[in-house]
CSV table of C-alpha atoms in Angstrom, one decimal:
chain,number,residue,atom,x,y,z
A,1,MET,CA,0.2,-0.2,0.1
A,2,LYS,CA,1.8,3.1,-1.3
A,3,CYS,CA,2.9,5.4,1.3
A,4,ASP,CA,1.3,8.6,1.4
A,5,GLU,CA,3.1,11.2,-0.7
A,6,THR,CA,2.0,14.2,1.2
A,7,LEU,CA,3.3,13.1,4.5
A,8,ARG,CA,6.4,12.3,2.2
A,9,ASP,CA,8.0,14.4,0.2
A,10,ALA,CA,10.4,11.1,-1.4
A,11,PRO,CA,9.5,8.7,-4.4
A,12,VAL,CA,6.2,6.4,-3.0
A,13,THR,CA,7.3,2.4,-2.9
A,14,GLU,CA,4.9,0.8,-4.6
A,15,THR,CA,3.7,-2.5,-3.0
A,16,PRO,CA,4.1,-5.9,-4.0
A,17,LYS,CA,2.0,-7.4,-6.9
A,18,GLU,CA,2.2,-10.4,-5.1
A,19,ASP,CA,1.9,-9.0,-1.5
A,20,ILE,CA,-1.4,-7.1,-3.2
A,21,GLN,CA,-2.9,-10.5,-3.7
A,22,ARG,CA,-1.5,-12.1,-1.2
A,23,THR,CA,-4.2,-9.8,1.0
A,24,LEU,CA,-6.8,-9.9,-1.4
A,25,ASN,CA,-7.3,-13.8,-1.3
A,26,ARG,CA,-7.6,-12.9,2.5
A,27,LEU,CA,-10.5,-11.3,2.1
A,28,LYS,CA,-12.6,-13.0,-1.4
A,29,ARG,CA,-11.7,-15.3,1.7
A,30,ILE,CA,-13.2,-13.1,4.3
A,31,GLU,CA,-16.2,-12.4,2.3
A,32,GLY,CA,-16.9,-15.9,1.2
A,33,GLN,CA,-17.4,-16.4,5.7
A,34,VAL,CA,-19.9,-13.8,6.0
A,35,ARG,CA,-21.9,-14.9,3.4
A,36,GLY,CA,-21.4,-18.0,5.5
A,37,VAL,CA,-23.2,-16.6,8.0
A,38,GLN,CA,-26.1,-14.7,6.2
A,39,LYS,CA,-27.0,-18.2,5.8
A,40,MET,CA,-26.9,-19.5,8.8
A,41,VAL,CA,-28.3,-16.6,9.8
A,42,GLU,CA,-31.9,-17.2,7.2
A,43,ASP,CA,-31.6,-20.9,8.4
A,44,ASP,CA,-31.9,-19.7,11.8
A,45,ARG,CA,-29.0,-22.1,12.5
A,46,TYR,CA,-28.1,-23.0,16.7
A,47,CYS,CA,-26.3,-19.1,18.1
A,48,ILE,CA,-23.6,-21.0,18.8
A,49,ASP,CA,-22.6,-22.2,15.9
A,50,ILE,CA,-23.2,-18.4,14.1
A,51,LEU,CA,-20.6,-17.2,17.4
A,52,ILE,CA,-17.9,-19.4,16.7
A,53,GLN,CA,-18.2,-18.9,13.1
A,54,LEU,CA,-18.2,-15.2,13.6
A,55,SER,CA,-15.1,-15.7,15.7
A,56,ALA,CA,-13.8,-16.8,13.0
A,57,ILE,CA,-13.9,-13.7,10.7
A,58,GLN,CA,-12.6,-12.4,13.8
A,59,SER,CA,-9.7,-14.2,14.0
A,60,ALA,CA,-9.4,-13.4,10.0
A,61,LEU,CA,-10.0,-9.7,10.0
A,62,LYS,CA,-7.2,-9.3,12.3
A,63,ASN,CA,-4.3,-11.5,10.7
A,64,VAL,CA,-5.3,-9.2,7.7
A,65,GLY,CA,-4.3,-6.1,9.8
A,66,PHE,CA,-1.7,-7.6,11.3
A,67,GLN,CA,-0.1,-8.1,7.3
A,68,VAL,CA,-1.1,-5.1,6.4
A,69,THR,CA,0.6,-2.9,9.7
A,70,GLU,CA,4.0,-5.2,9.2
A,71,LYS,CA,3.5,-4.5,5.1
A,72,HIS,CA,3.2,0.0,6.5
A,73,ILE,CA,6.0,-0.3,8.9
A,74,GLN,CA,8.4,-2.5,6.9
A,75,HIS,CA,7.5,0.9,4.3
A,76,CYS,CA,6.2,3.7,4.7
A,77,VAL,CA,6.9,3.9,8.1
A,78,THR,CA,10.7,3.1,7.4
A,79,HIS,CA,10.8,4.9,4.9
A,80,ALA,CA,9.5,7.9,7.0
A,81,ILE,CA,12.4,7.4,9.7
A,82,GLN,CA,14.7,7.3,6.5
A,83,ASN,CA,14.3,10.4,5.5
A,84,GLY,CA,13.5,12.5,8.5
A,85,GLU,CA,10.0,12.4,9.4
A,86,GLY,CA,9.3,9.0,11.6
A,87,ASP,CA,7.8,11.3,14.2
A,88,GLU,CA,4.8,11.6,12.7
A,89,SER,CA,4.3,8.4,11.1
A,90,ILE,CA,5.1,6.9,14.1
A,91,GLN,CA,2.0,9.4,16.0
A,92,GLU,CA,-0.3,8.1,12.9
A,93,LEU,CA,0.5,4.2,13.1
A,94,MET,CA,-0.4,4.7,17.2
A,95,THR,CA,-3.5,5.5,16.8
A,96,VAL,CA,-4.3,3.4,14.3
A,97,LEU,CA,-3.0,0.7,16.6
A,98,LYS,CA,-5.3,2.0,19.8
A,99,GLN,CA,-8.1,1.5,17.5
A,100,PHE,CA,-7.4,-1.5,16.1
A,101,ASN,CA,-7.0,-2.6,19.7
A,102,LYS,CA,-10.3,-1.5,20.9
B,1,MET,CA,-31.8,-18.4,15.9
B,2,LYS,CA,-32.7,-22.2,16.8
B,3,CYS,CA,-31.7,-23.6,20.7
B,4,ASP,CA,-30.3,-26.6,19.4
B,5,GLU,CA,-33.3,-30.2,20.4
B,6,THR,CA,-30.6,-32.0,20.7
B,7,LEU,CA,-29.9,-30.2,23.9
B,8,ARG,CA,-33.0,-29.7,25.0
B,9,ASP,CA,-35.8,-32.1,25.2
B,10,ALA,CA,-38.8,-29.3,25.5
B,11,PRO,CA,-39.6,-27.3,22.0
B,12,VAL,CA,-37.5,-25.2,20.4
B,13,THR,CA,-37.9,-21.4,20.6
B,14,GLU,CA,-37.9,-19.8,16.9
B,15,THR,CA,-35.9,-16.7,16.4
B,16,PRO,CA,-38.5,-13.5,15.5
B,17,LYS,CA,-38.5,-12.9,11.7
B,18,GLU,CA,-37.6,-9.0,12.9
B,19,ASP,CA,-34.5,-10.6,15.0
B,20,ILE,CA,-33.2,-13.0,11.9
B,21,GLN,CA,-33.4,-9.7,9.4
B,22,ARG,CA,-31.7,-7.1,11.4
B,23,THR,CA,-29.1,-9.3,12.1
B,24,LEU,CA,-28.6,-10.3,8.1
B,25,ASN,CA,-28.8,-6.5,7.4
B,26,ARG,CA,-25.7,-5.9,9.9
B,27,LEU,CA,-24.2,-8.9,7.8
B,28,LYS,CA,-25.0,-7.1,4.7
B,29,ARG,CA,-23.2,-3.7,5.8
B,30,ILE,CA,-20.5,-5.9,6.7
B,31,GLU,CA,-20.4,-7.9,3.6
B,32,GLY,CA,-19.7,-4.8,1.6
B,33,GLN,CA,-17.4,-3.4,3.9
B,34,VAL,CA,-15.2,-5.9,3.4
B,35,ARG,CA,-15.3,-5.4,-0.5
B,36,GLY,CA,-15.2,-2.1,-0.2
B,37,VAL,CA,-11.6,-2.7,1.6
B,38,GLN,CA,-11.1,-5.1,-1.5
B,39,LYS,CA,-11.2,-1.8,-3.7
B,40,MET,CA,-8.1,-0.6,-1.8
B,41,VAL,CA,-6.3,-2.9,-1.4
B,42,GLU,CA,-6.4,-3.2,-5.3
B,43,ASP,CA,-5.7,0.5,-5.8
B,44,ASP,CA,-2.7,0.3,-3.7
B,45,ARG,CA,-4.4,3.0,-1.5
B,46,TYR,CA,-2.6,4.4,2.2
B,47,CYS,CA,-1.9,1.7,4.6
B,48,ILE,CA,-3.5,3.3,7.3
B,49,ASP,CA,-6.9,4.4,6.1
B,50,ILE,CA,-6.9,1.0,5.3
B,51,LEU,CA,-6.2,0.0,8.7
B,52,ILE,CA,-9.1,2.3,9.6
B,53,GLN,CA,-11.9,0.6,8.2
B,54,LEU,CA,-10.5,-3.2,8.7
B,55,SER,CA,-11.1,-2.1,12.6
B,56,ALA,CA,-14.0,-0.4,11.2
B,57,ILE,CA,-15.8,-3.6,10.3
B,58,GLN,CA,-14.3,-5.4,13.0
B,59,SER,CA,-16.2,-3.0,15.1
B,60,ALA,CA,-19.2,-3.8,13.7
B,61,LEU,CA,-18.9,-7.5,13.7
B,62,LYS,CA,-18.1,-7.6,17.1
B,63,ASN,CA,-21.7,-5.9,17.5
B,64,VAL,CA,-23.5,-8.8,15.6
B,65,GLY,CA,-21.8,-10.9,18.1
B,66,PHE,CA,-22.8,-9.1,20.8
B,67,GLN,CA,-26.5,-9.5,19.6
B,68,VAL,CA,-26.2,-12.8,18.6
B,69,THR,CA,-24.9,-13.5,22.7
B,70,GLU,CA,-27.6,-11.5,24.2
B,71,LYS,CA,-30.2,-13.6,22.0
B,72,HIS,CA,-29.2,-16.5,23.2
B,73,ILE,CA,-29.4,-15.7,26.7
B,74,GLN,CA,-32.6,-14.7,26.6
B,75,HIS,CA,-33.3,-18.0,24.8
B,76,CYS,CA,-31.2,-21.1,24.4
B,77,VAL,CA,-29.8,-20.1,28.1
B,78,THR,CA,-33.8,-19.2,29.6
B,79,HIS,CA,-35.0,-21.7,28.6
B,80,ALA,CA,-32.3,-24.2,29.4
B,81,ILE,CA,-32.2,-22.8,32.9
B,82,GLN,CA,-35.5,-23.2,33.6
B,83,ASN,CA,-35.9,-26.9,32.5
B,84,GLY,CA,-32.9,-28.1,34.4
B,85,GLU,CA,-30.5,-28.2,31.8
B,86,GLY,CA,-28.4,-24.7,33.0
B,87,ASP,CA,-24.8,-25.8,33.7
B,88,GLU,CA,-24.0,-27.8,30.2
B,89,SER,CA,-25.6,-24.6,28.8
B,90,ILE,CA,-23.2,-21.5,30.6
B,91,GLN,CA,-20.5,-23.6,30.1
B,92,GLU,CA,-21.2,-23.8,26.1
B,93,LEU,CA,-21.8,-20.2,26.3
B,94,MET,CA,-18.3,-19.9,28.6
B,95,THR,CA,-16.4,-21.5,26.6
B,96,VAL,CA,-17.7,-19.3,23.0
B,97,LEU,CA,-17.4,-16.0,24.7
B,98,LYS,CA,-13.4,-17.3,25.6
B,99,GLN,CA,-12.8,-17.8,21.8
B,100,PHE,CA,-14.6,-14.6,21.0
B,101,ASN,CA,-11.9,-12.8,22.9
B,102,LYS,CA,-9.9,-14.3,21.9
C,1,MET,CA,-20.4,-13.2,44.7
C,2,LYS,CA,-23.4,-12.3,46.4
C,3,CYS,CA,-26.0,-11.2,43.8
C,4,ASP,CA,-27.4,-8.1,44.5
C,5,GLU,CA,-30.5,-8.1,47.1
C,6,THR,CA,-31.9,-4.7,45.3
C,7,LEU,CA,-32.5,-7.0,41.9
C,8,ARG,CA,-33.8,-10.2,43.9
C,9,ASP,CA,-36.6,-10.5,46.0
C,10,ALA,CA,-35.5,-13.6,47.3
C,11,PRO,CA,-32.1,-14.8,49.2
C,12,VAL,CA,-29.4,-13.5,48.0
C,13,THR,CA,-26.3,-17.1,47.0
C,14,GLU,CA,-23.2,-16.5,48.7
C,15,THR,CA,-19.9,-16.9,47.3
C,16,PRO,CA,-18.3,-20.6,48.2
C,17,LYS,CA,-15.6,-20.1,50.1
C,18,GLU,CA,-13.0,-21.9,47.3
C,19,ASP,CA,-14.5,-19.9,44.5
C,20,ILE,CA,-13.3,-17.2,46.1
C,21,GLN,CA,-10.1,-18.2,47.7
C,22,ARG,CA,-8.9,-19.4,44.1
C,23,THR,CA,-10.2,-15.7,42.7
C,24,LEU,CA,-7.8,-14.5,45.6
C,25,ASN,CA,-5.0,-17.0,45.2
C,26,ARG,CA,-4.8,-15.7,41.1
C,27,LEU,CA,-5.2,-11.9,42.0
C,28,LYS,CA,-2.1,-11.6,44.3
C,29,ARG,CA,-0.8,-13.7,41.6
C,30,ILE,CA,-1.0,-10.4,39.4
C,31,GLU,CA,-0.3,-7.8,42.2
C,32,GLY,CA,3.2,-10.0,42.2
C,33,GLN,CA,3.8,-9.6,38.0
C,34,VAL,CA,2.9,-6.2,38.0
C,35,ARG,CA,4.9,-5.5,40.6
C,36,GLY,CA,7.6,-7.5,38.7
C,37,VAL,CA,7.6,-5.0,35.3
C,38,GLN,CA,7.1,-2.3,38.0
C,39,LYS,CA,11.5,-4.2,38.5
C,40,MET,CA,11.9,-4.2,34.9
C,41,VAL,CA,10.7,-0.9,33.6
C,42,GLU,CA,12.8,1.0,37.2
C,43,ASP,CA,15.9,-1.3,36.1
C,44,ASP,CA,15.3,0.0,32.5
C,45,ARG,CA,14.4,-3.8,30.9
C,46,TYR,CA,13.8,-4.1,27.2
C,47,CYS,CA,10.7,-3.4,26.4
C,48,ILE,CA,9.7,-6.1,24.3
C,49,ASP,CA,10.1,-8.3,26.9
C,50,ILE,CA,8.3,-5.6,28.9
C,51,LEU,CA,5.6,-6.1,26.8
C,52,ILE,CA,5.5,-9.6,27.1
C,53,GLN,CA,4.9,-9.6,30.4
C,54,LEU,CA,2.2,-7.1,30.2
C,55,SER,CA,0.2,-9.2,27.7
C,56,ALA,CA,0.6,-12.3,30.5
C,57,ILE,CA,-0.8,-9.8,33.0
C,58,GLN,CA,-3.8,-9.3,30.6
C,59,SER,CA,-4.3,-12.5,29.8
C,60,ALA,CA,-4.7,-13.9,33.8
C,61,LEU,CA,-6.8,-10.0,34.2
C,62,LYS,CA,-9.3,-12.2,31.3
C,63,ASN,CA,-9.2,-15.5,32.5
C,64,VAL,CA,-10.0,-13.9,36.2
C,65,GLY,CA,-13.0,-12.1,34.5
C,66,PHE,CA,-13.9,-15.2,33.1
C,67,GLN,CA,-14.1,-16.8,36.5
C,68,VAL,CA,-16.6,-14.4,37.9
C,69,THR,CA,-18.7,-13.6,34.7
C,70,GLU,CA,-19.4,-17.7,34.6
C,71,LYS,CA,-20.2,-17.6,38.2
C,72,HIS,CA,-21.9,-14.6,38.4
C,73,ILE,CA,-24.8,-16.6,35.2
C,74,GLN,CA,-24.6,-19.8,37.0
C,75,HIS,CA,-25.5,-17.8,40.4
C,76,CYS,CA,-26.9,-14.5,39.4
C,77,VAL,CA,-28.6,-14.7,36.0
C,78,THR,CA,-29.5,-18.3,37.0
C,79,HIS,CA,-30.9,-16.6,40.3
C,80,ALA,CA,-32.9,-13.9,38.5
C,81,ILE,CA,-34.5,-16.0,35.5
C,82,GLN,CA,-35.6,-18.8,37.3
C,83,ASN,CA,-37.9,-15.7,39.6
C,84,GLY,CA,-39.2,-14.0,36.5
C,85,GLU,CA,-36.1,-10.9,36.3
C,86,GLY,CA,-33.8,-13.2,33.5
C,87,ASP,CA,-34.4,-10.0,31.2
C,88,GLU,CA,-32.9,-6.5,33.5
C,89,SER,CA,-30.0,-9.6,34.7
C,90,ILE,CA,-29.3,-10.1,30.8
C,91,GLN,CA,-29.0,-6.6,30.3
C,92,GLU,CA,-26.8,-5.9,33.4
C,93,LEU,CA,-24.6,-9.1,31.9
C,94,MET,CA,-24.6,-7.6,28.7
C,95,THR,CA,-23.2,-4.1,29.4
C,96,VAL,CA,-20.7,-5.2,31.5
C,97,LEU,CA,-19.6,-8.2,28.6
C,98,LYS,CA,-19.2,-4.9,25.8
C,99,GLN,CA,-16.8,-3.7,28.4
C,100,PHE,CA,-14.7,-5.9,28.9
C,101,ASN,CA,-14.0,-6.7,25.6
C,102,LYS,CA,-13.4,-3.0,25.0
D,1,MET,CA,13.9,1.1,27.7
D,2,LYS,CA,17.5,0.1,26.3
D,3,CYS,CA,17.1,-1.9,23.2
D,4,ASP,CA,19.0,-4.5,24.0
D,5,GLU,CA,22.5,-5.1,23.0
D,6,THR,CA,22.9,-7.6,21.1
D,7,LEU,CA,20.7,-6.7,18.3
D,8,ARG,CA,22.3,-3.6,18.2
D,9,ASP,CA,26.3,-3.0,17.6
D,10,ALA,CA,25.4,1.2,18.6
D,11,PRO,CA,25.8,2.2,21.3
D,12,VAL,CA,22.3,1.7,23.2
D,13,THR,CA,19.8,4.5,24.0
D,14,GLU,CA,18.7,5.2,27.8
D,15,THR,CA,15.3,5.9,28.5
D,16,PRO,CA,14.4,9.6,30.0
D,17,LYS,CA,14.0,9.3,33.7
D,18,GLU,CA,10.5,10.9,33.5
D,19,ASP,CA,9.4,8.1,30.8
D,20,ILE,CA,10.5,5.4,33.2
D,21,GLN,CA,8.6,7.7,36.3
D,22,ARG,CA,5.7,8.9,34.1
D,23,THR,CA,5.3,4.9,33.6
D,24,LEU,CA,6.2,3.5,37.3
D,25,ASN,CA,3.5,5.9,38.4
D,26,ARG,CA,0.9,4.6,35.7
D,27,LEU,CA,1.8,0.3,37.0
D,28,LYS,CA,2.3,1.6,41.0
D,29,ARG,CA,-1.9,2.8,40.4
D,30,ILE,CA,-3.4,-0.5,38.2
D,31,GLU,CA,-0.9,-2.6,41.7
D,32,GLY,CA,-3.8,-0.5,43.7
D,33,GLN,CA,-6.4,-1.6,41.4
D,34,VAL,CA,-5.3,-4.8,41.8
D,35,ARG,CA,-5.1,-5.2,45.3
D,36,GLY,CA,-9.2,-3.0,45.3
D,37,VAL,CA,-10.5,-5.8,43.7
D,38,GLN,CA,-8.8,-8.6,46.1
D,39,LYS,CA,-10.7,-6.2,48.6
D,40,MET,CA,-13.7,-6.7,46.6
D,41,VAL,CA,-13.0,-10.3,46.6
D,42,GLU,CA,-13.0,-10.9,50.3
D,43,ASP,CA,-15.8,-8.8,51.0
D,44,ASP,CA,-18.7,-11.2,48.4
D,45,ARG,CA,-19.6,-7.9,46.4
D,46,TYR,CA,-21.2,-8.4,43.6
D,47,CYS,CA,-19.6,-9.6,40.5
D,48,ILE,CA,-20.5,-7.5,37.6
D,49,ASP,CA,-19.1,-4.3,40.0
D,50,ILE,CA,-15.7,-6.7,40.3
D,51,LEU,CA,-16.3,-6.8,36.5
D,52,ILE,CA,-16.7,-3.2,36.1
D,53,GLN,CA,-13.2,-2.8,37.6
D,54,LEU,CA,-11.7,-5.5,35.9
D,55,SER,CA,-12.2,-3.9,33.0
D,56,ALA,CA,-11.0,-0.5,34.2
D,57,ILE,CA,-7.7,-2.1,35.1
D,58,GLN,CA,-7.3,-4.4,32.1
D,59,SER,CA,-7.9,-0.4,29.9
D,60,ALA,CA,-5.4,1.0,32.3
D,61,LEU,CA,-3.2,-1.6,31.3
D,62,LYS,CA,-3.5,-1.7,28.4
D,63,ASN,CA,-2.4,1.9,28.1
D,64,VAL,CA,0.7,1.0,29.9
D,65,GLY,CA,1.1,-1.2,26.9
D,66,PHE,CA,0.5,1.2,24.1
D,67,GLN,CA,3.1,3.9,26.0
D,68,VAL,CA,6.5,1.0,25.6
D,69,THR,CA,5.1,0.1,22.3
D,70,GLU,CA,5.1,3.9,21.5
D,71,LYS,CA,8.3,4.4,23.1
D,72,HIS,CA,9.9,1.0,21.7
D,73,ILE,CA,9.7,2.4,18.2
D,74,GLN,CA,10.7,5.8,19.2
D,75,HIS,CA,14.1,4.9,20.5
D,76,CYS,CA,14.3,0.5,19.7
D,77,VAL,CA,13.5,0.1,16.1
D,78,THR,CA,14.2,3.6,14.7
D,79,HIS,CA,17.1,3.4,16.2
D,80,ALA,CA,17.6,0.0,14.5
D,81,ILE,CA,16.5,1.1,11.1
D,82,GLN,CA,18.6,4.0,11.2
D,83,ASN,CA,21.7,1.6,11.9
D,84,GLY,CA,20.5,-1.7,8.7
D,85,GLU,CA,18.6,-4.0,10.9
D,86,GLY,CA,14.9,-2.7,10.8
D,87,ASP,CA,13.9,-6.2,9.3
D,88,GLU,CA,14.5,-8.1,12.6
D,89,SER,CA,13.5,-5.3,14.8
D,90,ILE,CA,10.0,-4.9,13.1
D,91,GLN,CA,9.3,-8.5,12.6
D,92,GLU,CA,10.0,-8.8,16.7
D,93,LEU,CA,8.0,-5.4,17.1
D,94,MET,CA,5.2,-7.7,14.8
D,95,THR,CA,5.5,-10.5,17.3
D,96,VAL,CA,4.7,-9.2,20.7
D,97,LEU,CA,1.3,-7.2,18.8
D,98,LYS,CA,0.3,-10.0,18.2
D,99,GLN,CA,0.9,-11.5,21.7
D,100,PHE,CA,-0.4,-8.0,22.8
D,101,ASN,CA,-3.7,-8.4,20.7
D,102,LYS,CA,-5.0,-12.2,21.6
């Protein structure tokens, strides 16, 4: 995921195609899982089974979040630190980590 | 969401249609949000923006989980307690609460 | 942990001594772990090691929370359901589950 | 909190005294809160009140964790990136973020 140009005056780092594809594949699976739970709700399935599926989706989402976070630190935060703009980038990262952890 | 007949010999409680519809509406919105993030990833959007969307989906999922949990306690756990099968139903509930909280 | 008399007009259920002791033992261990992290901070230990200890304390706290939640459902919520006051007790439980899950 | 010398051959960065004191003050308050919950359990107080206190401690702990994480990224991870050892330090950070998020 490209670093935000406004934060950096250096050329932005493109995200490698395979990283994009890997994240997309995970999100497609999550989309399928959400539709699966919709079907369970329509079929008035047992609540516990529905909750188990919901927590599986939450774990999958968390993993996508960690994957994107790691890429962001490896590319954008590193890029900002190397260009003397680390503080702003780290603060931005912390804000989203706190939100992600609510 | 129906209580599981195998756990109870009493007639199962059907989930009111409007509860099912409310849960379905939420899950449809979540499905849309997941597709929205897929588009952001394809467009190689800034990671922080993607993470903010992912945490919004997590909150929405958590709320669906609480909604289903509340209905389950109101119907199935209450039904089990009133039929002298509370212990088993409570243990089952705690197992899924712990999983939901990982 | 006693059920709240104001919520129930029936005699409250005392918490068995061994349950109280088990919860106390866990909380004493957590107190020791917190003091341990204080020492690490004073000694300016490596941040990652401090974070690992903090997450161990979080897990221990979560387990105490689940233990108290389970007892509450087994005693107070069950007691309320059996006395026709289930709705209020379940709502109270859901409020604290949501807070516990933030 | 000092960066781990084994990971870096450059001189380690000492943690400013006021940062250490701020973290210590928070941990002392948490220690007091834990003892407060012990008293509530001994007095067999209402479970919901105990759970509310436990989740307050969890939030306080999480904030200490974020504070330490931010300092770590500002000092140690930045130091590693500037010394060409970013990958290892970022991987270590992600491992502890995942553990902190369980």
